[in-house]
PDB file of C-alpha atoms in Angstrom:
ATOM      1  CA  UNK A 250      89.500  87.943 197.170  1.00  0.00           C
ATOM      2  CA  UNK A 251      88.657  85.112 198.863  1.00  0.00           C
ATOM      3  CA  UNK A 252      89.551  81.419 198.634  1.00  0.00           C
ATOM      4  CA  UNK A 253      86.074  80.636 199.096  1.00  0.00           C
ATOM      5  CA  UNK A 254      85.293  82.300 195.643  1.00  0.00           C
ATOM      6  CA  UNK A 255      88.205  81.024 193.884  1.00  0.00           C
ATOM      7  CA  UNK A 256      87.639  77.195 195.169  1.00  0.00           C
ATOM      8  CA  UNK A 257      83.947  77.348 194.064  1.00  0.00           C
ATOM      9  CA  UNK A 258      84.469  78.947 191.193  1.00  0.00           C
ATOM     10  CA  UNK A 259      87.113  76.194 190.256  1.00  0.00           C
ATOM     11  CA  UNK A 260      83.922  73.920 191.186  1.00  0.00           C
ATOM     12  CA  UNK A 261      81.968  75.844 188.490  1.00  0.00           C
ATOM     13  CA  UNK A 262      80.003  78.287 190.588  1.00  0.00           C
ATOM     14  CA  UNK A 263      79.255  80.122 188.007  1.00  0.00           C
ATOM     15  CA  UNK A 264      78.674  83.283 190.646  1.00  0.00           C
ATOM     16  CA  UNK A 265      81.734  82.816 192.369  1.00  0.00           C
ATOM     17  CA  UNK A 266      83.352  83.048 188.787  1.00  0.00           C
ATOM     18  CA  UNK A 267      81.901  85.893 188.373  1.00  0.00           C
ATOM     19  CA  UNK A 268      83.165  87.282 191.466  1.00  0.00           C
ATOM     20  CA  UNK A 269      86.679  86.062 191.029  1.00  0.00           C
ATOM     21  CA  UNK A 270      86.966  87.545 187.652  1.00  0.00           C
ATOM     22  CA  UNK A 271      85.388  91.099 188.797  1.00  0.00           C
ATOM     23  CA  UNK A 272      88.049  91.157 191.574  1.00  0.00           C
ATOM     24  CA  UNK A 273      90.702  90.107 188.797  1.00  0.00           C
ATOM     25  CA  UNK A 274      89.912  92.545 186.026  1.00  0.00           C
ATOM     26  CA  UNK A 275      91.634  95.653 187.388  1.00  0.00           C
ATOM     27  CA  UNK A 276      95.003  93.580 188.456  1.00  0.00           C
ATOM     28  CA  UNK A 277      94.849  92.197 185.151  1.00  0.00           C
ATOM     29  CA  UNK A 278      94.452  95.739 183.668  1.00  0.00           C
ATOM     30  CA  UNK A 279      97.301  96.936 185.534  1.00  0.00           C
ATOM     31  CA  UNK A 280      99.664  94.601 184.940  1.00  0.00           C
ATOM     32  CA  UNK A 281      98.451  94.495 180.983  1.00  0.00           C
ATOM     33  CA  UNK A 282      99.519  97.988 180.747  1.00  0.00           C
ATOM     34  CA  UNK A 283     103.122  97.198 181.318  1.00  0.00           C
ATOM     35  CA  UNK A 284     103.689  94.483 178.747  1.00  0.00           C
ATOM     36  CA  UNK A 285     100.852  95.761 175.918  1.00  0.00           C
ATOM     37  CA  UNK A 286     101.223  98.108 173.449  1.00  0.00           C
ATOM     38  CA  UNK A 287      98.449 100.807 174.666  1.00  0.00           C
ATOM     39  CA  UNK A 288      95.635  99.744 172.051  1.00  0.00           C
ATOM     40  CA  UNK A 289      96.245  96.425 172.706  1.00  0.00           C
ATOM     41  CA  UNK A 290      95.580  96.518 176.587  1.00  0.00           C
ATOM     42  CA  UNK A 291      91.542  96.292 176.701  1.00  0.00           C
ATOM     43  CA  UNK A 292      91.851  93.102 174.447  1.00  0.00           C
ATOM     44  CA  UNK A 293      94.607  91.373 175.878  1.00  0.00           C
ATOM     45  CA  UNK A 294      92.732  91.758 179.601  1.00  0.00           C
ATOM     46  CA  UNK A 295      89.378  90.487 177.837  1.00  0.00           C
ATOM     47  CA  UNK A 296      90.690  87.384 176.032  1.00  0.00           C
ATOM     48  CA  UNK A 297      92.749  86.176 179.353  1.00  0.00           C
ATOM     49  CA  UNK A 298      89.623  86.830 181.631  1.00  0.00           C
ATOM     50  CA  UNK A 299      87.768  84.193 178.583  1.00  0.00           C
ATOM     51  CA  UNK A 300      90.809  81.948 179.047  1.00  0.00           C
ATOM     52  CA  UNK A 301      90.980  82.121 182.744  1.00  0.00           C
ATOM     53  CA  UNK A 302      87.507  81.437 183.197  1.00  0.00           C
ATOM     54  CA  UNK A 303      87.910  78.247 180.687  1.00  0.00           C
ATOM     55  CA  UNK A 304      90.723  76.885 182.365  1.00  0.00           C
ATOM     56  CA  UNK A 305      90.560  77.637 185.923  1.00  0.00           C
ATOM     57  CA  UNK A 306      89.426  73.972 186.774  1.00  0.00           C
ATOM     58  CA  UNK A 307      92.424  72.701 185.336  1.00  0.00           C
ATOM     59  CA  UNK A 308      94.544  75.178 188.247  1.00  0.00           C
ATOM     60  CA  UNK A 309      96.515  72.866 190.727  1.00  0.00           C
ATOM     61  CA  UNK A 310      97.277  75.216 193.094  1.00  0.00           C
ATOM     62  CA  UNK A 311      95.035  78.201 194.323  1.00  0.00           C
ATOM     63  CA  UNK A 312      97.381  80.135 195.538  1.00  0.00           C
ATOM     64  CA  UNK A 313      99.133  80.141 192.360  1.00  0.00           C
ATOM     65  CA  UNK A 314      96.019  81.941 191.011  1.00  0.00           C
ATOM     66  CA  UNK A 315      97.598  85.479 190.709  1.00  0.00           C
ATOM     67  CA  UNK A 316     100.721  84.753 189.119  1.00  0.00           C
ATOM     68  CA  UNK A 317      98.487  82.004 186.555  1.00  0.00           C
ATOM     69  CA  UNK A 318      96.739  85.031 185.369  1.00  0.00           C
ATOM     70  CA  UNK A 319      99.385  87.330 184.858  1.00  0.00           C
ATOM     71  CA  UNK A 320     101.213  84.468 183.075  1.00  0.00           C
ATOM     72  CA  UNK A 321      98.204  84.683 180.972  1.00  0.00           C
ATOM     73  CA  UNK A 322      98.142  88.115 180.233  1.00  0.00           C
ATOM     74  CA  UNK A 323     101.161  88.293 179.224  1.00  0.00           C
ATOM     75  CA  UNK A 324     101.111  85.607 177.108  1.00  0.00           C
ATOM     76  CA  UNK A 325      98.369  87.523 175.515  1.00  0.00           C
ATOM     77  CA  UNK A 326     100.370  90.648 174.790  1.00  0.00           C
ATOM     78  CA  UNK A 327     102.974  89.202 173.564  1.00  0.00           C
ATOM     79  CA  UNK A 328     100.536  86.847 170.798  1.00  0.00           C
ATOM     80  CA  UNK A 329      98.852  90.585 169.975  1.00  0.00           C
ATOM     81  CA  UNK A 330     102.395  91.756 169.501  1.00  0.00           C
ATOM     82  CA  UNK A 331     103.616  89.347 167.072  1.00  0.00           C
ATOM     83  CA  UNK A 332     100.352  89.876 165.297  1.00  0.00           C
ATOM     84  CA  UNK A 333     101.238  93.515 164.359  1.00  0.00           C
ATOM     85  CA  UNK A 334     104.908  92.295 163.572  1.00  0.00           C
ATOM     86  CA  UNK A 335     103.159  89.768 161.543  1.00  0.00           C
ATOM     87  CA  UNK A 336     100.752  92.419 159.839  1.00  0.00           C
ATOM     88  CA  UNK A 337     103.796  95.563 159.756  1.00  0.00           C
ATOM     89  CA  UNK A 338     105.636  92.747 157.828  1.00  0.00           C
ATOM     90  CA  UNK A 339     108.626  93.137 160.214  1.00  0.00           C
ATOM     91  CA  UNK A 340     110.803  90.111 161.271  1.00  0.00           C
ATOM     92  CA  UNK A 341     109.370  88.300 164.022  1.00  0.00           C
ATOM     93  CA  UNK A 342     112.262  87.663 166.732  1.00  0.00           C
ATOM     94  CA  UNK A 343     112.218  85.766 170.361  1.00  0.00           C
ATOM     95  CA  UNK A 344     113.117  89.438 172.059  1.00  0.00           C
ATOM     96  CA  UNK A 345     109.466  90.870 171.892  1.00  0.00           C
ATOM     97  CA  UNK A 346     109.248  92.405 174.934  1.00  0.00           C
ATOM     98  CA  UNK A 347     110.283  95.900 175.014  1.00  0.00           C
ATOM     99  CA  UNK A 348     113.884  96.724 176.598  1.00  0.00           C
ATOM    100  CA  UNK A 349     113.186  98.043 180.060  1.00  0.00           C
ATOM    101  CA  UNK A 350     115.340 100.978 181.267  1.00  0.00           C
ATOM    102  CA  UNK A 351     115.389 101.147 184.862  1.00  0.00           C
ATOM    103  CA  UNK A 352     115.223 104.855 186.287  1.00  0.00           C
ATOM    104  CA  UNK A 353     118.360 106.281 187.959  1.00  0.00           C
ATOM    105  CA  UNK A 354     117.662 105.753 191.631  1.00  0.00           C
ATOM    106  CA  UNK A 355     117.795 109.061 192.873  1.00  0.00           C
ATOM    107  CA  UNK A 356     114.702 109.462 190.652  1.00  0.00           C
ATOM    108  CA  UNK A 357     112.826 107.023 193.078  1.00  0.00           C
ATOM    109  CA  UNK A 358     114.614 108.346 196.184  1.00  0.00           C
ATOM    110  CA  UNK A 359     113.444 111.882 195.034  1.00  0.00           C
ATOM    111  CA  UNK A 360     109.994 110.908 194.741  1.00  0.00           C
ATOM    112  CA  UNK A 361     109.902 109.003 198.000  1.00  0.00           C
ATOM    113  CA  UNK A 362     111.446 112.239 199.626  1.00  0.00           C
ATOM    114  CA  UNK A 363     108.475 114.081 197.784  1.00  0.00           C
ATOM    115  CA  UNK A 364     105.500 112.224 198.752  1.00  0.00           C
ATOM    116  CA  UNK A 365     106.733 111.905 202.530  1.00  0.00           C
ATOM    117  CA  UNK A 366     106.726 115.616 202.463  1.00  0.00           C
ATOM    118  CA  UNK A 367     102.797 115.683 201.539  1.00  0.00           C
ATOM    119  CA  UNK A 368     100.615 115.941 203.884  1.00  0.00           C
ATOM    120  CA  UNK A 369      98.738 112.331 204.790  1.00  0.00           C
ATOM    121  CA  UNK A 370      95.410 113.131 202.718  1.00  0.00           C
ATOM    122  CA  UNK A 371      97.268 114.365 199.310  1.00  0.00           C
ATOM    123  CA  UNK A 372      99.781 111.513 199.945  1.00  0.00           C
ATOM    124  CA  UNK A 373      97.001 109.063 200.052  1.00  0.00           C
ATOM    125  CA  UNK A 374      94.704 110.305 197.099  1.00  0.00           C
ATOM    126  CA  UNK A 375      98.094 110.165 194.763  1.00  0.00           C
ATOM    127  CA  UNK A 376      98.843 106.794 196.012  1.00  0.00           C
ATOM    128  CA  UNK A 377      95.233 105.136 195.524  1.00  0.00           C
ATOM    129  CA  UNK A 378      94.994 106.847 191.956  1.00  0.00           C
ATOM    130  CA  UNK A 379      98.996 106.266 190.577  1.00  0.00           C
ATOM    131  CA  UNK A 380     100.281 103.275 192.159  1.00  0.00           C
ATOM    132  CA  UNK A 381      96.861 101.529 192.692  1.00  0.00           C
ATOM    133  CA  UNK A 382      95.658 102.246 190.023  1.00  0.00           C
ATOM    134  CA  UNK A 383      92.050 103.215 191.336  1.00  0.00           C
ATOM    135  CA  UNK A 384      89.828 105.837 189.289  1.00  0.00           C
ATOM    136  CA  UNK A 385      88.620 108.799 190.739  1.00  0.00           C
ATOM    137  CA  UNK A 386      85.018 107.500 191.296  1.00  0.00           C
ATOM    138  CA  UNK A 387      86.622 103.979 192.892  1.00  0.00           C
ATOM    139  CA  UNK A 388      88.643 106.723 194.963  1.00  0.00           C
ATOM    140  CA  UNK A 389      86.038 108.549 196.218  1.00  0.00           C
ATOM    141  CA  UNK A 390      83.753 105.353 197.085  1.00  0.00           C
ATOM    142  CA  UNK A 391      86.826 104.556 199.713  1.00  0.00           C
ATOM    143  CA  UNK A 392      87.339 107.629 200.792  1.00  0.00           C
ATOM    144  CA  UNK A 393      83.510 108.625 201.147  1.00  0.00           C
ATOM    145  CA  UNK A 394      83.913 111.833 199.583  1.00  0.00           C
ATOM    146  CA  UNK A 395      82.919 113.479 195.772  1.00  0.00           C
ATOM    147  CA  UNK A 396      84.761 113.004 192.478  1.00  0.00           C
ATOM    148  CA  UNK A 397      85.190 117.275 192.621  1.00  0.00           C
ATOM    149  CA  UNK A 398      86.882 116.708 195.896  1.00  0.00           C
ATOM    150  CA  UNK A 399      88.949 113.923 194.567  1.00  0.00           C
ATOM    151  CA  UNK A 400      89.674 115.702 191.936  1.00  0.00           C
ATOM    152  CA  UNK A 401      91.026 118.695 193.247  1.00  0.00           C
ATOM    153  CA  UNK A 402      93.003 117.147 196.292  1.00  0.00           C
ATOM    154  CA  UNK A 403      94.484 115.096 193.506  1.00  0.00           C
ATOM    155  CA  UNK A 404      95.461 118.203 191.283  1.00  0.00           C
ATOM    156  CA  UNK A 405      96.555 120.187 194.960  1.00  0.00           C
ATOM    157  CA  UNK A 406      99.088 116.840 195.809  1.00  0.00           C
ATOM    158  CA  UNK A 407     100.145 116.574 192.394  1.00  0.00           C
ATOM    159  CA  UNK A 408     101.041 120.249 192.335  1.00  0.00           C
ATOM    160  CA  UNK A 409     102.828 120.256 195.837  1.00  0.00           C
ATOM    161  CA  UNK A 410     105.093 117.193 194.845  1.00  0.00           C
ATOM    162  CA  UNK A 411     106.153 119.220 191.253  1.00  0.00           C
ATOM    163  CA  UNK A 412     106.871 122.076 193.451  1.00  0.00           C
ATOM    164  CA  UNK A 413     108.811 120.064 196.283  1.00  0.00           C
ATOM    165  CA  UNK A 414     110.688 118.408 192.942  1.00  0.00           C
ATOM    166  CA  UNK A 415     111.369 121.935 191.696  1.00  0.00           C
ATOM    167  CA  UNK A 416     112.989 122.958 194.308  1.00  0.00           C
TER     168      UNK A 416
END
């Protein structure tokens, strides 16, 4: 994104807001999905896209931007949180985030060793869909090719790192 966007849209562009909050949405998404309980995802992305585009003029520092909004979004999952505490009747307590187990590290070295062994066009497609994040029409627009094609190169990489995992 650029600053040009985000400093007009702090000027109330209303286009540039527009823009800037398009670009967000999908960071926001991401990053929702790791401090949200899965229903509450959608919501908590919606109400801090209505926040951030209320209170962006009020932003100091632009370069701040990204870590403003995910402050924001996880403020938001955590206020949807003690909502259902509120509702379930359970005691509402200051440790609301869920306890974060880290996986053992030869997990991560294992999966590096698999997707080094995949050839470069599975490697990519499993990289643009699991750690980006992108869906399989977003990954075909990049890669100029069909969804069937992403689909099944997807499928073919996923099925080549199981095996080299297997084994």
């Amino acid at each position: 994104m650029a600053n040009g966007d985000l400093a007009a849209a702090r000027s109330g562009d209303p286009a540039a807001l527009e823009r800037v909050l398009i670009h967000s949405r999908q960071d926001l998404r991401r990053y929702a999905e790791y401090h949200c309980v899965i229903n509450d995802i959608e919501d908590a992305v919606q109400e801090s896209l209505i926040t951030i585009s209320r209170k962006l003029r009020d932003l100091r520092v632009l370069e701040c931007f990204v870590s403003w909004t995910f402050r924001i979004v996880k403020r938001e999952c955590n206020r949807f949180k003690r909502g259902r505490r509120m509702l379930s009747g359970d005691m509402i307590t200051d440790d609301i985030l869920p306890v974060v187990t880290p996986e053992p590290a030869e997990w991560r070295h294992d999966v590096a060793a698999a997707l080094e062994s995949l050839p470069v066009h599975y490697r990519q497609i499993i990289l643009l869909r699991d750690l980006e994040g992108l869906s399989i029409a977003e990954i075909g627009d990049r890669l100029g090719t069909t969804r069937e094609a992403v689909k099944s190169r997807l499928h073919r990489a996923r099925a080549l790192a199981r095996e080299y995992l297997d084994a």
